[in-house]
Amino acid sequence: MKVMAIVLAAGQGKRMKSKLYKVLHPVCGKPMVGHVLETVKEAACERTVVVVGHGAEAVQSYVGNEAEFVLQERQLGTGHAVQQAESLLGGEQGTTVILYGDTPLVTSGTIRALLELHERKKSAATVLTAVVPNPQGLGRIIRDESGLVQGIVEQKDCSEEQTAITEINTGMYCFDNAKLFDALKQVKNDNAQGEYYLTDVMGILKNAGETIEAYRASDFAEGIGVNDRVGLAEAEQLMRARIVRKHQIAGVTVIDPAATYIEADVVIGADTVIYPGTMLRGRTSIGEDCVIGPQADITDTTIGSGVTVKHSVTAEAVIGDESSVGPYAYMRPGSKIGARCKIGDFVELKNAELGDDTKVSHLSYVGDAKVGKDVNIGCGAITVNYDGYNKSITEIGDNAFVGSNVNLIAPVKVGDGAYVVAGSTITHDVPAGDLAIARERQVNKPAYADKLRARARARKDNAGKQ
Ligand code: UD1
Ligand code: CA
């Protein structure tokens, strides 16, 4: 059976009070509609149509080639929204799954179960329902005495008796594609909201003698639609717990799940331990046996195995096996360190490549640099990469030693095995194996310290008398 999907995403989302279109609000780092489309993909839908309206361009440019689009110019109801897809899917034979772009928590497992029931019962329509603690505002599932589904009634059209029903319509369904578009032609807008309700299709099919079914989701959270920022945070929390759990089951120790933020696409190897206060974002991937956190803010970073990162920030960086970063290090985009490197406290790297076994242990800035293997960069040494107009490159060869508080004024090269003594300001290349010293020679004035103090004291006493 050919399976297709329609994702409704034309509504404005007024209650978000946002410049950002609703379905583009991220949940665990990924726009809500992105989560829904991923679920659709996992459920093996062959064609996916996104119904866009408000913010159509922005949604289309985010979704790109992942789906086809139809425009719903005016939002006249969910039934009307689905009808817009007829131009693309009208001629298809098969099953059409309908979802909303603002229900990020639905899983492909649930969609597959919905499809399975739908096909087994040869139904014309199967709705995904949930029993919820607070059904306020949602469509209610109407069943007869024997439990068979009769239809869906919107809150605003409910009798008092129907209002008490706690089984609700999640807004997700499977339909026989041809029957769906046929029935939609009969949907009218003579209801409390003056909208064309998709839910009416259920009753229309039932009255035509078709089988309609309901599949009850075991976890009502899957049906949660985000309408405002409160709902957004709730969805975030539930999704976050789900993501952490997935990693735990795969062998990652998460010391405090409530204080750990892992975005949807992050990859983590087994036996890695995540300490509290850690945020792992974007396309971050972490190997095995790492210790991450406490307080690590890691974005789009590729981390090998056996790595330690604590109290540090990294973005678009690469960290080789068994390296250690932090505490209080900042690896900015383009930082790439090899295996067994050490990036210590208050070190900032930017667009800098470091070979294996290189150490930058304290208080350094290394920017726009290419540093070899087994290099030691002393405390407080910095690359001077910017003259106010241009960025210039510093190159440091293998086994070089850069002493404490050295300024390397780029563009400049320090050759393999060279030695730059502490406090030097290096403006010229240092050939391999050379020793560079670029500082004033020291002068000692015998017993001068006491003289200096006496003079200073006298000045203070004079000032006091005036
Ligand atoms: C709908 C269901 C209700 C269900 C609830 C679950 C109908 C008539 N009612 O409620 O039974 O319990 O979802 O959340 O279907 N949309 C469009 N175009 C439109 C209208 C809506 O694209 O013209 C989209 C919205 O962007 C949203 C989704 O459809 O993603 C649902 O719309 P919303 O207004 O939130 O649903 P309700 O009609 O309140
Ligand atoms: Ca809604």
Short mmCIF file of C-alpha atoms and ligand atoms in Angstrom, two decimals:
data_model
loop_
_atom_site.label_atom_id
_atom_site.label_comp_id
_atom_site.label_asym_id
_atom_site.label_seq_id
_atom_site.Cartn_x
_atom_site.Cartn_y
_atom_site.Cartn_z
CA MET A 1 0.00 0.00 0.00
CA LYS A 2 1.34 3.39 -0.97
CA VAL A 3 1.58 5.69 2.04
CA MET A 4 1.51 9.48 1.74
CA ALA A 5 1.49 12.27 4.28
CA ILE A 6 -0.06 15.69 4.58
CA VAL A 7 1.38 18.02 7.20
CA LEU A 8 -0.84 20.97 8.14
CA ALA A 9 1.22 24.04 8.79
CA ALA A 10 -0.73 27.03 7.51
CA GLY A 11 -2.06 28.45 10.78
CA GLN A 12 -0.59 31.64 12.14
CA GLY A 13 0.16 30.62 15.68
CA LYS A 14 -0.95 33.97 17.08
CA ARG A 15 -0.58 32.82 20.66
CA MET A 16 3.15 32.35 20.21
CA LYS A 17 3.38 36.18 20.00
CA SER A 18 6.39 35.74 17.80
CA LYS A 19 8.05 37.04 14.67
CA LEU A 20 9.10 33.47 14.02
CA TYR A 21 6.43 31.40 12.35
CA LYS A 22 5.04 28.79 14.75
CA VAL A 23 6.18 25.52 13.21
CA LEU A 24 9.71 26.92 12.91
CA HIS A 25 10.09 27.33 16.65
CA PRO A 26 12.71 24.82 17.73
CA VAL A 27 12.14 22.04 20.20
CA CYS A 28 15.45 20.56 21.34
CA GLY A 29 17.22 22.54 18.65
CA LYS A 30 15.09 21.50 15.70
CA PRO A 31 12.04 23.31 14.29
CA MET A 32 8.82 21.54 15.22
CA VAL A 33 7.97 20.86 11.59
CA GLY A 34 11.41 19.25 11.21
CA HIS A 35 10.56 16.74 13.92
CA VAL A 36 7.25 15.96 12.24
CA LEU A 37 8.87 15.49 8.84
CA GLU A 38 11.45 13.19 10.31
CA THR A 39 8.70 11.08 11.86
CA VAL A 40 6.92 10.97 8.50
CA LYS A 41 10.14 9.83 6.85
CA GLU A 42 10.72 7.11 9.44
CA ALA A 43 7.16 5.90 8.88
CA ALA A 44 8.13 5.35 5.23
CA CYS A 45 5.75 7.81 3.58
CA GLU A 46 6.47 8.01 -0.14
CA ARG A 47 5.11 11.48 -0.76
CA THR A 48 4.79 14.29 1.75
CA VAL A 49 2.81 17.47 1.18
CA VAL A 50 3.15 20.39 3.57
CA VAL A 51 0.20 22.80 3.59
CA VAL A 52 1.65 26.26 4.09
CA GLY A 53 -0.01 29.63 4.62
CA HIS A 54 1.30 32.07 7.16
CA GLY A 55 5.05 32.25 6.83
CA ALA A 56 4.88 30.05 3.73
CA GLU A 57 8.21 31.23 2.36
CA ALA A 58 10.08 30.70 5.59
CA VAL A 59 8.64 27.23 6.09
CA GLN A 60 9.32 26.28 2.49
CA SER A 61 12.90 27.46 2.65
CA TYR A 62 13.49 25.48 5.85
CA VAL A 63 11.86 22.28 4.58
CA GLY A 64 13.43 22.52 1.11
CA ASN A 65 13.42 19.28 -0.86
CA GLU A 66 12.07 17.19 1.99
CA ALA A 67 8.46 17.73 0.88
CA GLU A 68 6.07 19.15 -1.71
CA PHE A 69 4.03 22.24 -0.88
CA VAL A 70 0.56 23.61 -1.37
CA LEU A 71 -0.55 27.04 -0.32
CA GLN A 72 -3.67 27.59 1.76
CA GLU A 73 -4.22 31.29 1.23
CA ARG A 74 -6.92 31.73 3.87
CA GLN A 75 -7.17 29.52 6.92
CA LEU A 76 -10.74 28.30 6.68
CA GLY A 77 -10.28 25.18 8.79
CA THR A 78 -8.43 21.88 8.92
CA GLY A 79 -10.74 20.30 6.32
CA HIS A 80 -10.11 23.17 3.94
CA ALA A 81 -6.38 22.87 4.58
CA VAL A 82 -6.32 19.20 3.61
CA GLN A 83 -8.42 19.94 0.54
CA GLN A 84 -5.60 22.12 -0.80
CA ALA A 85 -3.48 18.98 -1.21
CA GLU A 86 -5.97 17.51 -3.67
CA SER A 87 -4.18 19.15 -6.59
CA LEU A 88 -1.12 17.03 -5.78
CA LEU A 89 -2.53 13.86 -4.23
CA GLY A 90 -6.08 13.72 -5.63
CA GLY A 91 -5.29 11.02 -8.19
CA GLU A 92 -3.34 8.75 -5.82
CA GLN A 93 -4.45 5.35 -4.54
CA GLY A 94 -3.29 4.50 -1.05
CA THR A 95 -3.26 5.64 2.54
CA THR A 96 -2.74 9.24 3.56
CA VAL A 97 -1.47 10.13 7.01
CA ILE A 98 -2.39 13.58 8.28
CA LEU A 99 -0.35 15.35 10.93
CA TYR A 100 0.15 18.89 12.17
CA GLY A 101 3.41 20.78 11.95
CA ASP A 102 3.08 21.75 15.61
CA THR A 103 2.95 18.29 17.23
CA PRO A 104 6.65 17.50 17.49
CA LEU A 105 6.32 14.66 20.00
CA VAL A 106 4.55 12.12 17.86
CA THR A 107 6.77 9.11 17.11
CA SER A 108 7.10 7.03 14.00
CA GLY A 109 6.29 3.96 16.11
CA THR A 110 2.87 5.38 16.86
CA ILE A 111 2.28 6.37 13.25
CA ARG A 112 3.23 2.86 12.16
CA ALA A 113 0.82 1.36 14.71
CA LEU A 114 -1.90 3.70 13.44
CA LEU A 115 -1.22 2.61 9.86
CA GLU A 116 -1.15 -1.03 10.87
CA LEU A 117 -4.59 -0.86 12.53
CA HIS A 118 -5.95 1.13 9.60
CA GLU A 119 -4.83 -1.44 7.06
CA ARG A 120 -5.77 -4.48 9.15
CA LYS A 121 -9.33 -3.20 9.65
CA LYS A 122 -9.53 -2.01 6.04
CA SER A 123 -10.85 1.28 7.41
CA ALA A 124 -11.67 4.36 5.45
CA ALA A 125 -10.38 6.48 8.32
CA THR A 126 -8.47 5.88 11.55
CA VAL A 127 -7.96 8.65 14.04
CA LEU A 128 -5.17 8.78 16.61
CA THR A 129 -6.73 9.49 19.98
CA ALA A 130 -5.45 9.98 23.50
CA VAL A 131 -6.98 10.09 26.94
CA VAL A 132 -5.87 13.33 28.52
CA PRO A 133 -6.21 14.84 31.99
CA ASN A 134 -7.51 18.12 30.55
CA PRO A 135 -9.45 17.85 27.28
CA GLN A 136 -10.38 21.55 27.23
CA GLY A 137 -10.49 22.96 23.70
CA LEU A 138 -9.98 19.64 21.93
CA GLY A 139 -12.27 17.54 19.76
CA ARG A 140 -13.93 14.65 21.62
CA ILE A 141 -14.14 11.08 20.34
CA ILE A 142 -17.73 9.85 20.26
CA ARG A 143 -18.20 6.09 20.64
CA ASP A 144 -21.38 4.03 20.82
CA GLU A 145 -22.23 1.59 23.66
CA SER A 146 -20.09 -1.12 22.09
CA GLY A 147 -17.14 1.25 21.83
CA LEU A 148 -17.29 1.75 18.06
CA VAL A 149 -16.24 5.19 16.90
CA GLN A 150 -19.09 7.34 15.62
CA GLY A 151 -17.32 10.59 14.97
CA ILE A 152 -15.56 13.59 16.46
CA VAL A 153 -17.23 16.62 18.00
CA GLU A 154 -15.36 19.88 18.55
CA GLN A 155 -15.35 21.39 22.04
CA LYS A 156 -17.40 24.36 20.87
CA ASP A 157 -20.05 22.06 19.40
CA CYS A 158 -20.16 19.63 22.37
CA SER A 159 -23.21 18.90 24.48
CA GLU A 160 -22.65 18.92 28.24
CA GLU A 161 -22.43 15.15 28.24
CA GLN A 162 -19.87 15.15 25.41
CA THR A 163 -17.78 17.77 27.18
CA ALA A 164 -17.11 15.20 29.93
CA ILE A 165 -15.42 12.81 27.49
CA THR A 166 -11.64 12.64 28.07
CA GLU A 167 -10.69 10.73 24.94
CA ILE A 168 -9.63 13.41 22.46
CA ASN A 169 -8.69 13.79 18.84
CA THR A 170 -4.94 14.34 18.53
CA GLY A 171 -5.52 15.69 15.03
CA MET A 172 -3.59 12.84 13.41
CA TYR A 173 -5.26 10.35 11.13
CA CYS A 174 -4.94 7.80 8.36
CA PHE A 175 -7.36 7.97 5.47
CA ASP A 176 -8.04 6.05 2.34
CA ASN A 177 -6.79 8.74 0.00
CA ALA A 178 -9.63 8.64 -2.56
CA LYS A 179 -12.33 8.48 0.11
CA LEU A 180 -10.75 11.37 1.99
CA PHE A 181 -10.90 13.79 -0.94
CA ASP A 182 -14.41 12.59 -1.86
CA ALA A 183 -15.73 13.14 1.64
CA LEU A 184 -14.05 16.54 1.94
CA LYS A 185 -16.34 17.79 -0.85
CA GLN A 186 -19.29 17.24 1.48
CA VAL A 187 -17.83 19.10 4.47
CA LYS A 188 -19.74 22.29 5.33
CA ASN A 189 -18.86 25.13 7.64
CA ASP A 190 -22.16 25.32 9.54
CA ASN A 191 -20.61 24.97 12.99
CA ALA A 192 -19.79 27.14 15.97
CA GLN A 193 -16.54 28.40 14.36
CA GLY A 194 -17.73 28.67 10.76
CA GLU A 195 -14.80 26.47 9.65
CA TYR A 196 -14.47 23.47 7.39
CA TYR A 197 -13.65 20.74 9.87
CA LEU A 198 -11.53 17.79 8.86
CA THR A 199 -13.15 15.99 11.78
CA ASP A 200 -16.48 16.01 9.93
CA VAL A 201 -14.99 13.60 7.39
CA MET A 202 -15.17 10.88 10.03
CA GLY A 203 -18.93 11.24 10.42
CA ILE A 204 -19.47 11.55 6.67
CA LEU A 205 -17.59 8.31 6.03
CA LYS A 206 -19.41 6.57 8.88
CA ASN A 207 -22.78 7.59 7.48
CA ALA A 208 -21.74 6.29 4.06
CA GLY A 209 -21.31 2.87 5.67
CA GLU A 210 -17.51 2.96 5.78
CA THR A 211 -15.45 1.58 8.66
CA ILE A 212 -13.89 4.23 10.84
CA GLU A 213 -11.48 3.33 13.60
CA ALA A 214 -9.55 4.93 16.42
CA TYR A 215 -6.10 4.07 17.67
CA ARG A 216 -5.42 5.23 21.20
CA ALA A 217 -1.85 6.42 21.84
CA SER A 218 -0.42 4.92 25.02
CA ASP A 219 1.36 8.18 25.85
CA PHE A 220 -0.89 11.22 25.54
CA ALA A 221 2.15 13.46 25.26
CA GLU A 222 2.57 12.32 21.66
CA GLY A 223 -0.51 14.29 20.72
CA ILE A 224 0.48 17.53 22.38
CA GLY A 225 0.14 20.44 19.99
CA VAL A 226 2.15 23.53 20.80
CA ASN A 227 0.02 26.68 20.82
CA ASP A 228 2.01 29.09 23.00
CA ARG A 229 5.36 29.43 24.74
CA VAL A 230 4.12 27.48 27.73
CA GLY A 231 3.32 24.55 25.48
CA LEU A 232 6.66 25.03 23.73
CA ALA A 233 8.53 24.62 27.01
CA GLU A 234 6.43 21.58 27.91
CA ALA A 235 7.21 19.98 24.57
CA GLU A 236 10.88 20.82 25.04
CA GLN A 237 10.94 19.17 28.45
CA LEU A 238 9.24 16.00 27.25
CA MET A 239 11.41 15.78 24.15
CA ARG A 240 14.52 16.41 26.20
CA ALA A 241 13.66 13.59 28.60
CA ARG A 242 13.07 11.31 25.64
CA ILE A 243 16.42 12.18 24.06
CA VAL A 244 18.34 11.67 27.32
CA ARG A 245 16.63 8.34 27.82
CA LYS A 246 17.60 7.21 24.33
CA HIS A 247 21.27 7.91 25.10
CA GLN A 248 21.05 6.24 28.51
CA ILE A 249 19.66 3.09 26.94
CA ALA A 250 22.50 3.21 24.42
CA GLY A 251 25.07 3.19 27.25
CA VAL A 252 25.66 6.84 28.10
CA THR A 253 25.71 7.84 31.79
CA VAL A 254 23.76 11.02 32.37
CA ILE A 255 24.26 12.06 35.97
CA ASP A 256 21.27 14.40 36.15
CA PRO A 257 18.85 14.20 33.20
CA ALA A 258 16.91 17.24 34.40
CA ALA A 259 20.04 19.38 34.16
CA THR A 260 21.26 18.04 30.82
CA TYR A 261 20.29 19.48 27.45
CA ILE A 262 20.94 17.29 24.45
CA GLU A 263 19.55 18.33 21.10
CA ALA A 264 17.83 15.94 18.77
CA ASP A 265 20.66 15.15 16.34
CA VAL A 266 23.54 14.75 18.80
CA VAL A 267 25.46 11.45 18.72
CA ILE A 268 27.18 10.07 21.86
CA GLY A 269 29.26 6.90 22.27
CA ALA A 270 28.86 4.32 25.02
CA ASP A 271 30.49 4.79 28.43
CA THR A 272 30.65 8.53 28.03
CA VAL A 273 29.57 10.34 31.19
CA ILE A 274 27.64 13.59 30.98
CA TYR A 275 27.75 15.83 34.07
CA PRO A 276 25.07 18.39 34.93
CA GLY A 277 24.75 21.77 33.32
CA THR A 278 25.82 20.45 29.95
CA MET A 279 24.29 21.54 26.63
CA LEU A 280 25.07 19.48 23.57
CA ARG A 281 23.74 21.11 20.44
CA GLY A 282 23.41 20.91 16.71
CA ARG A 283 25.45 18.35 14.85
CA THR A 284 27.67 17.50 17.80
CA SER A 285 29.11 14.02 17.93
CA ILE A 286 30.98 12.57 20.90
CA GLY A 287 32.93 9.32 21.01
CA GLU A 288 33.16 6.69 23.73
CA ASP A 289 34.60 7.00 27.24
CA CYS A 290 34.45 10.77 27.37
CA VAL A 291 33.75 12.90 30.41
CA ILE A 292 31.66 15.89 29.40
CA GLY A 293 30.80 18.62 31.90
CA PRO A 294 29.93 19.82 34.36
CA GLN A 295 28.95 22.99 32.53
CA ALA A 296 30.01 22.22 28.99
CA ASP A 297 28.29 24.15 26.20
CA ILE A 298 29.10 22.24 23.04
CA THR A 299 27.74 23.11 19.59
CA ASP A 300 28.43 21.46 16.23
CA THR A 301 31.58 19.91 17.63
CA THR A 302 33.18 16.59 16.72
CA ILE A 303 34.76 14.94 19.74
CA GLY A 304 36.80 11.73 19.66
CA SER A 305 36.96 9.07 22.36
CA GLY A 306 38.41 9.42 25.84
CA VAL A 307 38.07 13.20 25.78
CA THR A 308 37.40 15.43 28.80
CA VAL A 309 35.59 18.75 28.42
CA LYS A 310 34.65 20.63 31.55
CA HIS A 311 33.34 24.15 32.23
CA SER A 312 34.01 25.11 28.63
CA VAL A 313 32.36 26.38 25.46
CA THR A 314 33.04 24.92 22.03
CA ALA A 315 31.48 25.63 18.63
CA GLU A 316 32.28 24.17 15.22
CA ALA A 317 35.36 22.56 16.69
CA VAL A 318 37.10 19.21 16.39
CA ILE A 319 38.72 17.53 19.40
CA GLY A 320 40.93 14.48 18.94
CA ASP A 321 41.01 11.31 21.07
CA GLU A 322 42.13 11.58 24.69
CA SER A 323 42.46 15.33 24.62
CA SER A 324 41.35 17.45 27.52
CA VAL A 325 39.63 20.81 27.34
CA GLY A 326 39.05 23.19 30.22
CA PRO A 327 38.18 24.18 32.77
CA TYR A 328 37.15 27.53 31.27
CA ALA A 329 38.38 27.07 27.73
CA TYR A 330 36.70 28.56 24.66
CA MET A 331 37.07 26.76 21.36
CA ARG A 332 35.59 28.93 18.62
CA PRO A 333 34.76 27.90 15.05
CA GLY A 334 37.62 26.33 13.15
CA SER A 335 39.43 25.07 16.24
CA LYS A 336 40.77 21.65 15.48
CA ILE A 337 43.00 19.81 17.92
CA GLY A 338 44.63 16.42 17.49
CA ALA A 339 44.93 13.51 19.89
CA ARG A 340 46.19 13.90 23.49
CA CYS A 341 46.17 17.69 23.36
CA LYS A 342 45.61 19.82 26.39
CA ILE A 343 43.65 23.05 26.23
CA GLY A 344 43.70 24.43 29.74
CA ASP A 345 42.11 27.19 31.73
CA PHE A 346 41.26 30.53 30.08
CA VAL A 347 42.56 29.47 26.70
CA GLU A 348 40.77 30.67 23.58
CA LEU A 349 41.26 29.03 20.22
CA LYS A 350 39.82 30.30 16.94
CA ASN A 351 40.45 28.94 13.47
CA ALA A 352 43.47 27.14 14.85
CA GLU A 353 44.73 23.69 14.07
CA LEU A 354 46.86 21.92 16.67
CA GLY A 355 48.76 18.67 16.04
CA ASP A 356 48.77 15.66 18.35
CA ASP A 357 50.22 16.03 21.87
CA THR A 358 50.29 19.82 21.76
CA LYS A 359 49.59 21.72 24.94
CA VAL A 360 48.21 25.17 25.52
CA SER A 361 47.77 24.97 29.25
CA HIS A 362 46.87 28.42 30.54
CA LEU A 363 45.73 31.92 29.61
CA SER A 364 46.46 31.93 25.88
CA TYR A 365 44.84 33.12 22.69
CA VAL A 366 45.65 31.08 19.61
CA GLY A 367 43.83 32.40 16.55
CA ASP A 368 44.36 31.87 12.81
CA ALA A 369 47.17 29.46 13.53
CA LYS A 370 48.61 26.21 12.35
CA VAL A 371 50.48 24.51 15.15
CA GLY A 372 52.40 21.25 14.78
CA LYS A 373 52.73 18.20 17.00
CA ASP A 374 54.08 18.11 20.52
CA VAL A 375 54.29 21.87 20.79
CA ASN A 376 54.19 23.59 24.15
CA ILE A 377 52.63 27.02 24.26
CA GLY A 378 53.42 28.66 27.57
CA CYS A 379 51.15 30.50 29.94
CA GLY A 380 49.89 33.80 28.54
CA ALA A 381 51.41 33.37 25.09
CA ILE A 382 49.26 34.78 22.31
CA THR A 383 49.06 35.04 18.57
CA VAL A 384 48.65 38.63 17.48
CA ASN A 385 46.53 37.92 14.44
CA TYR A 386 44.74 41.20 13.78
CA ASP A 387 46.06 44.65 12.86
CA GLY A 388 42.69 46.32 12.82
CA TYR A 389 42.18 45.48 9.14
CA ASN A 390 43.62 42.07 8.29
CA LYS A 391 43.77 38.67 9.92
CA SER A 392 47.16 36.98 9.58
CA ILE A 393 48.38 33.45 10.09
CA THR A 394 50.84 32.14 12.66
CA GLU A 395 52.62 28.87 11.94
CA ILE A 396 54.42 26.88 14.60
CA GLY A 397 56.35 23.72 13.68
CA ASP A 398 56.48 20.34 15.42
CA ASN A 399 58.22 20.14 18.81
CA ALA A 400 58.56 23.90 19.11
CA PHE A 401 58.50 25.57 22.50
CA VAL A 402 56.84 28.94 22.93
CA GLY A 403 57.63 30.43 26.31
CA SER A 404 55.27 32.22 28.64
CA ASN A 405 53.88 35.60 27.68
CA VAL A 406 55.21 35.48 24.14
CA ASN A 407 53.53 37.64 21.49
CA LEU A 408 53.68 36.10 18.05
CA ILE A 409 52.97 38.98 15.68
CA ALA A 410 51.43 37.40 12.60
CA PRO A 411 52.14 36.70 9.85
CA VAL A 412 55.01 34.79 11.39
CA LYS A 413 56.50 31.31 11.41
CA VAL A 414 58.25 29.45 14.20
CA GLY A 415 60.12 26.48 12.75
CA ASP A 416 60.23 22.87 13.95
CA GLY A 417 61.97 22.44 17.27
CA ALA A 418 62.56 26.19 17.68
CA TYR A 419 62.57 27.74 21.13
CA VAL A 420 61.04 31.14 21.82
CA VAL A 421 62.01 32.46 25.21
CA ALA A 422 59.47 33.83 27.62
CA GLY A 423 58.35 37.43 27.22
CA SER A 424 59.50 37.71 23.63
CA THR A 425 57.61 39.70 21.04
CA ILE A 426 58.29 37.83 17.81
CA THR A 427 57.97 39.85 14.62
CA HIS A 428 60.25 37.79 12.35
CA ASP A 429 60.25 34.12 11.43
CA VAL A 430 62.25 31.82 13.70
CA PRO A 431 64.09 29.15 11.69
CA ALA A 432 63.82 25.50 12.75
CA GLY A 433 66.00 24.65 15.73
CA ASP A 434 66.83 28.30 16.54
CA LEU A 435 66.39 30.07 19.81
CA ALA A 436 64.62 33.41 19.59
CA ILE A 437 64.88 36.03 22.25
CA ALA A 438 63.18 39.35 21.66
CA ARG A 439 63.08 41.38 24.86
CA GLU A 440 65.13 44.02 26.64
CA ARG A 441 68.17 42.72 28.43
CA GLN A 442 67.76 42.84 32.21
CA VAL A 443 69.63 45.46 34.24
CA ASN A 444 70.06 45.10 38.03
CA LYS A 445 70.84 48.24 40.07
CA PRO A 446 72.48 47.12 43.35
CA ALA A 447 70.59 48.08 46.54
CA TYR A 448 68.44 50.44 44.55
CA ALA A 449 65.16 49.03 45.95
CA ASP A 450 65.63 50.70 49.33
CA LYS A 451 66.56 54.04 47.75
CA LEU A 452 63.42 53.92 45.65
CA ARG A 453 61.26 53.18 48.69
CA ALA A 454 62.80 56.03 50.68
CA ARG A 455 62.08 58.45 47.88
CA ALA A 456 58.50 57.31 47.55
CA ARG A 457 57.94 57.56 51.31
CA ALA A 458 59.26 61.09 51.36
CA ARG A 459 56.87 62.12 48.61
CA LYS A 460 53.93 60.70 50.57
CA ASP A 461 54.97 62.47 53.80
CA ASN A 462 55.30 65.81 51.98
CA ALA A 463 51.87 65.44 50.47
CA GLY A 464 50.44 64.69 53.95
CA LYS A 465 51.87 67.94 55.43
CA GLN A 466 50.32 70.22 52.82
C1 UD1 B 1 -8.10 20.42 15.73
C2 UD1 B 1 -9.22 19.41 15.65
C3 UD1 B 1 -9.55 18.90 17.04
C4 UD1 B 1 -8.32 18.32 17.69
C5 UD1 B 1 -7.19 19.35 17.68
C6 UD1 B 1 -5.91 18.74 18.18
C7 UD1 B 1 -10.54 20.11 13.75
C8 UD1 B 1 -11.80 20.77 13.31
N1 UD1 B 1 -10.36 20.03 15.05
O1 UD1 B 1 -8.51 21.51 16.53
O2 UD1 B 1 -10.54 17.91 16.98
O3 UD1 B 1 -8.59 17.90 19.02
O4 UD1 B 1 -6.97 19.82 16.34
O5 UD1 B 1 -4.93 19.73 18.27
O6 UD1 B 1 -9.79 19.66 12.94
N2 UD1 B 1 -4.44 24.55 10.18
C9 UD1 B 1 -4.21 24.91 8.87
N3 UD1 B 1 -5.18 25.58 8.20
C10 UD1 B 1 -6.37 25.89 8.75
C11 UD1 B 1 -6.59 25.52 10.09
C12 UD1 B 1 -5.62 24.84 10.78
O7 UD1 B 1 -3.15 24.63 8.32
O8 UD1 B 1 -7.18 26.49 8.05
C13 UD1 B 1 -3.39 23.83 10.92
C14 UD1 B 1 -2.83 24.65 12.06
O9 UD1 B 1 -1.68 25.36 11.65
C15 UD1 B 1 -2.49 23.60 13.08
C16 UD1 B 1 -3.48 22.47 12.80
O10 UD1 B 1 -3.96 22.69 11.50
O11 UD1 B 1 -1.19 23.09 12.92
C17 UD1 B 1 -4.61 22.43 13.79
O12 UD1 B 1 -5.26 23.65 13.83
P1 UD1 B 1 -5.86 24.21 15.18
O13 UD1 B 1 -6.63 25.42 14.86
O14 UD1 B 1 -4.80 24.27 16.20
O15 UD1 B 1 -6.81 23.00 15.59
P2 UD1 B 1 -8.29 23.05 16.06
O16 UD1 B 1 -9.17 23.30 14.90
O17 UD1 B 1 -8.38 23.89 17.25
CA CA B 2 -3.78 23.35 17.98
#
